[in-house]
Short mmCIF file of C-alpha atoms in Angstrom, two decimals:
data_model
loop_
_atom_site.label_atom_id
_atom_site.label_comp_id
_atom_site.label_asym_id
_atom_site.label_seq_id
_atom_site.Cartn_x
_atom_site.Cartn_y
_atom_site.Cartn_z
CA MET A 14 -0.20 0.22 0.05
CA PHE A 15 2.83 1.74 0.01
CA PHE A 16 4.74 1.65 -3.30
CA THR A 17 3.23 4.69 -5.73
CA LYS A 18 0.29 3.10 -7.96
CA VAL A 19 1.62 3.28 -11.35
CA THR A 20 1.02 -0.24 -12.92
CA ARG A 21 -0.40 -3.45 -11.66
CA LYS A 22 3.10 -4.73 -12.11
CA LYS A 23 4.46 -2.29 -9.50
CA ASN A 24 1.27 -3.39 -7.28
CA ALA A 25 2.13 -7.22 -7.53
CA ALA A 26 5.54 -6.22 -6.79
CA ALA A 27 4.69 -4.44 -3.57
CA SER A 28 2.31 -7.12 -2.83
CA ARG A 29 6.01 -10.23 -3.21
CA MET A 30 7.54 -7.49 -0.65
CA ARG A 31 5.13 -7.34 1.99
CA LYS A 32 4.70 -11.29 2.18
CA ALA A 33 8.73 -11.09 2.17
CA SER A 34 8.74 -9.05 4.70
CA LYS A 35 6.37 -11.09 6.80
CA LEU A 36 8.95 -14.24 5.68
CA PHE A 37 11.71 -12.01 6.79
CA TRP A 38 10.82 -11.59 9.86
CA ALA A 39 9.89 -15.48 10.66
CA SER A 40 13.60 -15.89 10.39
CA VAL A 41 15.51 -12.60 11.73
CA MET A 42 15.64 -14.05 15.14
CA ALA A 43 18.79 -15.87 13.29
CA ILE A 44 20.58 -12.91 13.52
CA SER A 45 23.26 -12.76 15.78
CA ILE A 46 21.50 -11.82 18.91
CA VAL A 47 20.99 -15.41 18.86
CA SER A 48 23.89 -17.22 17.58
CA CYS A 49 26.21 -15.03 20.25
CA THR A 50 26.32 -17.64 22.98
CA GLN A 51 28.64 -18.45 25.69
CA ASN A 52 29.85 -21.19 23.40
CA ASN A 53 31.43 -19.57 20.52
CA VAL A 54 32.19 -16.12 22.00
CA LYS A 55 35.94 -15.43 22.47
CA GLN A 56 36.14 -12.48 24.54
CA ASP A 57 39.66 -10.50 23.60
CA ASN A 58 40.41 -7.67 26.34
CA SER A 59 43.63 -7.49 24.50
CA LEU A 60 42.05 -5.22 22.17
CA LYS A 61 41.22 -2.84 25.49
CA LYS A 62 44.94 -1.36 24.60
CA TYR A 63 43.27 0.57 21.67
CA PHE A 64 39.97 2.38 23.74
CA ASP A 65 42.84 3.21 26.23
CA GLU A 66 45.03 4.82 23.52
CA HIS A 67 42.05 6.86 22.43
CA GLN A 68 40.63 7.63 26.15
CA LEU A 69 37.34 6.04 25.09
CA ASN A 70 34.71 3.51 26.20
CA GLY A 71 33.03 1.40 23.96
CA THR A 72 33.06 -2.64 22.48
CA PHE A 73 34.07 -4.12 19.17
CA ALA A 74 32.68 -7.37 18.06
CA LEU A 75 33.90 -9.43 14.89
CA LEU A 76 31.44 -12.61 13.27
CA ASN A 77 33.79 -14.69 11.71
CA ASN A 78 30.99 -16.14 9.18
CA GLY A 79 32.41 -19.65 8.58
CA THR A 80 32.47 -20.42 11.31
CA GLY A 81 29.90 -18.37 13.64
CA GLU A 82 32.66 -17.43 15.84
CA PHE A 83 32.09 -14.34 17.90
CA THR A 84 35.72 -12.41 18.79
CA VAL A 85 34.10 -9.31 21.34
CA TYR A 86 36.06 -6.69 23.68
CA ASN A 87 33.25 -5.70 26.07
CA LEU A 88 30.60 -8.13 25.40
CA ALA A 89 27.98 -6.41 28.15
CA ARG A 90 28.26 -3.44 26.38
CA TYR A 91 28.03 -4.94 22.59
CA ARG A 92 24.80 -7.64 23.42
CA ASP A 93 22.72 -5.26 26.18
CA SER A 94 23.42 -1.42 25.78
CA ALA A 95 21.67 0.47 22.89
CA TYR A 96 22.48 3.57 21.55
CA LEU A 97 21.38 6.16 18.73
CA PRO A 98 22.32 4.92 15.71
CA ALA A 99 23.60 8.08 14.34
CA SER A 100 24.47 7.55 10.64
CA THR A 101 24.52 3.91 10.59
CA PHE A 102 21.11 4.85 10.06
CA LYS A 103 21.87 6.10 6.01
CA ILE A 104 21.73 2.30 5.44
CA VAL A 105 18.33 1.63 6.47
CA ASN A 106 17.26 4.97 4.91
CA SER A 107 19.03 4.11 1.47
CA LEU A 108 17.41 0.78 1.24
CA ILE A 109 13.78 2.28 2.21
CA GLY A 110 14.09 5.05 -0.22
CA LEU A 111 15.51 3.10 -3.26
CA GLN A 112 12.49 0.48 -2.38
CA THR A 113 9.76 3.35 -2.04
CA GLY A 114 10.83 4.92 -5.29
CA ILE A 115 11.62 8.14 -3.14
CA ILE A 116 15.48 7.93 -4.16
CA SER A 117 14.54 7.03 -8.15
CA SER A 118 18.57 5.35 -8.45
CA ASP A 119 22.08 5.81 -6.67
CA SER A 120 22.89 8.62 -9.28
CA MET A 121 19.25 10.56 -8.14
CA VAL A 122 20.89 14.57 -7.33
CA ILE A 123 19.00 16.30 -4.49
CA PRO A 124 20.03 20.17 -5.23
CA TRP A 125 21.96 21.59 -2.00
CA ASP A 126 19.48 24.07 -0.20
CA GLY A 127 22.86 26.41 0.09
CA VAL A 128 23.08 26.67 3.49
CA GLN A 129 27.01 26.85 4.22
CA ARG A 130 28.03 23.84 6.34
CA ALA A 131 31.03 22.84 8.56
CA ILE A 132 31.54 20.14 6.03
CA PRO A 133 32.60 21.44 3.06
CA GLU A 134 31.63 17.85 1.29
CA TRP A 135 27.91 18.66 1.94
CA ASN A 136 27.85 22.19 -0.12
CA LYS A 137 26.98 20.84 -3.08
CA ASP A 138 24.69 19.15 -4.99
CA LEU A 139 24.66 15.07 -3.92
CA ASN A 140 23.55 12.32 -5.25
CA MET A 141 23.10 9.29 -3.00
CA TYR A 142 26.28 7.62 -3.52
CA GLN A 143 28.55 10.89 -2.91
CA ALA A 144 25.98 11.39 -0.32
CA PHE A 145 26.15 8.06 1.52
CA ARG A 146 29.99 8.28 1.41
CA VAL A 147 30.15 11.57 2.69
CA SER A 148 27.53 11.05 5.29
CA ALA A 149 25.75 14.09 4.14
CA VAL A 150 23.09 14.73 7.07
CA PRO A 151 21.33 17.21 4.83
CA TYR A 152 20.77 15.04 1.80
CA TYR A 153 18.94 11.77 4.05
CA GLN A 154 17.06 14.25 6.27
CA GLU A 155 15.71 15.45 3.07
CA VAL A 156 14.73 12.01 2.13
CA ALA A 157 13.38 11.02 5.07
CA ARG A 158 10.87 14.05 4.50
CA ARG A 159 10.21 12.53 1.79
CA ILE A 160 8.96 9.28 2.35
CA GLY A 161 7.39 10.81 5.23
CA LYS A 162 6.73 8.96 8.55
CA GLU A 163 3.78 6.25 7.28
CA LYS A 164 5.73 4.40 4.88
CA MET A 165 9.02 5.19 7.48
CA GLN A 166 7.32 3.45 10.39
CA TYR A 167 6.33 0.42 8.22
CA TRP A 168 9.51 -0.67 6.97
CA LEU A 169 10.93 -0.04 10.49
CA ASP A 170 8.05 -2.39 11.37
CA SER A 171 9.30 -4.44 8.72
CA LEU A 172 12.79 -5.03 9.49
CA HIS A 173 11.96 -4.63 13.77
CA TYR A 174 14.84 -1.85 13.47
CA GLY A 175 15.92 -1.12 16.64
CA ALA A 176 13.27 -3.33 18.64
CA GLY A 177 15.66 -4.77 21.17
CA LYS A 178 15.66 -8.51 23.11
CA LYS A 179 12.23 -7.82 23.77
CA ASP A 180 10.72 -7.24 20.54
CA THR A 181 9.44 -3.79 21.41
CA LEU A 182 8.43 -2.40 17.81
CA PHE A 183 10.02 1.47 17.59
CA LYS A 184 7.56 3.95 16.68
CA ILE A 185 8.36 7.35 15.41
CA HIS A 186 7.43 9.84 18.28
CA SER A 187 10.06 13.08 17.05
CA ALA A 188 10.55 14.32 14.18
CA ILE A 189 10.96 12.38 10.96
CA ASP A 190 14.24 14.10 9.94
CA THR A 191 15.69 13.61 12.70
CA PHE A 192 14.76 10.49 15.14
CA TRP A 193 17.65 8.80 14.28
CA LEU A 194 20.00 11.21 15.89
CA ASP A 195 18.11 12.61 18.57
CA ASN A 196 18.36 9.89 21.13
CA THR A 197 14.55 8.30 21.02
CA LEU A 198 15.52 5.46 18.18
CA LYS A 199 17.81 3.18 19.65
CA LEU A 200 19.87 -0.26 18.71
CA THR A 201 22.07 -2.21 20.49
CA PRO A 202 25.95 -2.81 18.68
CA ASP A 203 24.42 -6.80 18.15
CA GLU A 204 21.54 -5.64 16.02
CA ASN A 205 23.50 -3.05 13.98
CA LEU A 206 25.84 -6.41 13.03
CA GLY A 207 23.02 -8.04 12.65
CA LEU A 208 21.58 -5.44 10.00
CA VAL A 209 24.94 -5.58 7.76
CA LYS A 210 25.51 -9.45 7.88
CA LYS A 211 21.74 -10.07 6.34
CA LEU A 212 22.83 -7.13 3.93
CA TYR A 213 25.88 -8.47 2.64
CA PHE A 214 23.56 -11.89 2.10
CA ASN A 215 20.76 -10.02 0.10
CA GLU A 216 18.55 -11.54 2.88
CA LEU A 217 16.40 -7.63 3.63
CA PRO A 218 13.11 -7.60 2.69
CA PHE A 219 14.13 -5.41 -0.12
CA PHE A 220 14.95 -5.72 -4.07
CA LYS A 221 18.69 -7.66 -4.28
CA LEU A 222 19.65 -4.76 -6.71
CA TYR A 223 18.57 -1.67 -3.77
CA GLN A 224 20.81 -3.85 -1.40
CA GLU A 225 23.45 -4.52 -4.16
CA LYS A 226 23.43 -0.47 -4.04
CA VAL A 227 23.40 0.35 -0.53
CA LYS A 228 26.67 -2.71 -0.54
CA ASN A 229 28.27 -1.12 -3.73
CA ALA A 230 28.42 2.78 -1.60
CA MET A 231 30.10 0.81 2.11
CA LEU A 232 32.69 -0.31 0.24
CA PHE A 233 35.83 2.11 0.57
CA GLU A 234 38.27 -0.32 0.24
CA ASP A 235 38.64 -3.11 -3.14
CA ASN A 236 42.53 -4.60 -3.55
CA SER A 237 43.81 -7.95 -4.47
CA ASN A 238 44.16 -8.86 -0.27
CA TYR A 239 40.83 -7.88 1.25
CA LYS A 240 37.80 -5.79 0.46
CA LEU A 241 36.95 -3.58 2.98
CA ALA A 242 32.85 -2.05 3.37
CA TYR A 243 31.35 0.24 6.31
CA LYS A 244 28.93 3.15 7.39
CA THR A 245 30.38 5.51 10.15
CA GLY A 246 28.45 7.17 12.48
CA TRP A 247 28.87 10.29 15.02
CA ALA A 248 26.62 11.79 17.22
CA THR A 249 25.67 12.83 20.71
CA THR A 250 23.75 10.63 23.42
CA GLU A 251 21.39 11.90 25.68
CA LYS A 252 24.25 12.63 28.38
CA GLY A 253 25.98 14.90 26.09
CA HIS A 254 28.87 12.35 25.82
CA ALA A 255 30.18 12.11 21.61
CA LEU A 256 29.34 8.74 20.53
CA GLY A 257 31.07 7.24 17.56
CA TRP A 258 30.21 3.46 15.31
CA ILE A 259 31.65 1.51 12.66
CA VAL A 260 30.10 -1.13 11.07
CA GLY A 261 30.40 -3.49 7.93
CA TRP A 262 32.40 -5.60 7.15
CA ILE A 263 36.37 -6.89 5.89
CA GLU A 264 36.80 -9.79 2.93
CA GLU A 265 39.28 -11.65 2.48
CA ASN A 266 39.60 -15.15 -0.18
CA ARG A 267 36.29 -14.19 -0.93
CA HIS A 268 35.19 -14.82 3.12
CA PRO A 269 33.63 -12.22 5.09
CA TYR A 270 34.33 -11.32 8.56
CA PHE A 271 31.62 -9.28 9.75
CA PHE A 272 32.02 -6.20 12.43
CA VAL A 273 30.95 -3.37 14.69
CA LEU A 274 32.56 -0.95 16.46
CA ASN A 275 30.76 1.40 18.96
CA VAL A 276 33.04 4.39 21.01
CA GLU A 277 31.76 6.78 23.44
CA SER A 278 33.85 10.17 25.07
CA ALA A 279 32.53 12.12 27.87
CA ASP A 280 33.66 15.30 25.85
CA PRO A 281 31.09 16.37 23.88
CA LYS A 282 33.52 17.69 21.22
CA TYR A 283 35.53 15.00 20.80
CA ASP A 284 36.42 14.64 17.05
CA MET A 285 35.93 10.53 15.96
CA THR A 286 36.31 11.29 11.80
CA THR A 287 39.90 10.19 12.47
CA VAL A 288 39.95 7.58 15.12
CA ARG A 289 37.42 5.56 14.31
CA LEU A 290 38.42 4.04 11.50
CA LYS A 291 42.44 3.80 13.01
CA MET A 292 41.10 2.01 15.70
CA LEU A 293 38.94 -0.21 13.23
CA LYS A 294 41.90 -0.98 11.20
CA ASP A 295 44.17 -1.41 14.23
CA ILE A 296 42.33 -4.00 15.64
CA LEU A 297 42.04 -5.83 12.16
CA LYS A 298 45.69 -5.74 12.12
CA GLN A 299 46.49 -7.50 14.90
CA LEU A 300 43.48 -9.94 14.59
CA GLY A 301 45.63 -10.98 11.14
CA PHE A 302 43.82 -8.78 8.73
CA PHE A 303 45.21 -7.14 5.59
CA GLU A 304 47.47 -9.43 3.80
CA GLY A 305 45.10 -11.77 2.61
CA LYS A 306 45.33 -14.81 4.87
CA MET A 307 42.42 -14.47 6.88
#
C-alpha cells in the first residue's frame, strides 16, 4: 500500500515485498543476537589497549561467518546496551528510499539547499552514492521527509529495527528528519552487526538490486588482499557524550567477517572522524587482516 500506484506490475511487486518482509521477520532472530552464545564467543581483552590509547569507552565485535565464532571486547556493552544509530541509519534510509522509489537510483541528485555547513563536502548538489560516502545529513533528512512517517514506520516495523531483545517495535514520535539522531531510536551493537550481515547476503526485505547499490556505496577499499566496506556514525548521547560507530565487513579470499565498533567519550567535542577508522584498522590488523591470509 505504500508504493506509488503507477502500474499493476508495481502493485504486484509491492504485494510480493510485503510477503517477503513477513518471511524475513520469521527468520530475523537468526541474526547475531541469537547465535552469539557463550559457546561461540571469545572475549578478547587485549583489544582494550586501543580504547585506552584514545581515552574511549566502547565495544568491538567480529563475527567469522564461516565458523560462527565471535571475537568481542566488552561483551556486556555489545549485547545489552543500546545507542542512537546516528549515520549508520543511512543504510536503512537508503534502502527504504530506493524501495519506495523516493530515491530513483543511487545517481539521483538532491540539489544543495544553499545553507553553508561545517563539512565542505555537504555544500553542493549530491547524488545518493556521494551523499552516503560523505555521510551528508541534509541529503538524508530530505530523503526521510519525502518518504514520510507512514512509509518509514512501515519499513522500520518490517525490519524490527531498534526493537531490541524484547522485540518492542520502535515508534516514530519525534521529527521524521531527526529521529535517528535525537536519542529516541536506539539499537545495540549486536543489532547493527546483524543488520549488515543480512545486507551482505541480500537477506533484507528489499529488492536485491537496491541492497547491491547500498553495498557498493559502503565499499571503501578493494584490492587484491581484501575488501573493506563500512558505514560510520557520529552523534551525541543523552548524557552529552560523543558517540562513534563503524559497522560493516572485511572480506578476504571471498570469506566475509562482520564487525561493529562502538565508542564513546565524555568530551562532547571529541573528534571521532579519524579515530574510529584508525581504531578499526589497528584492531583488524592485530587479528590478522589486510594481508589476504584470512
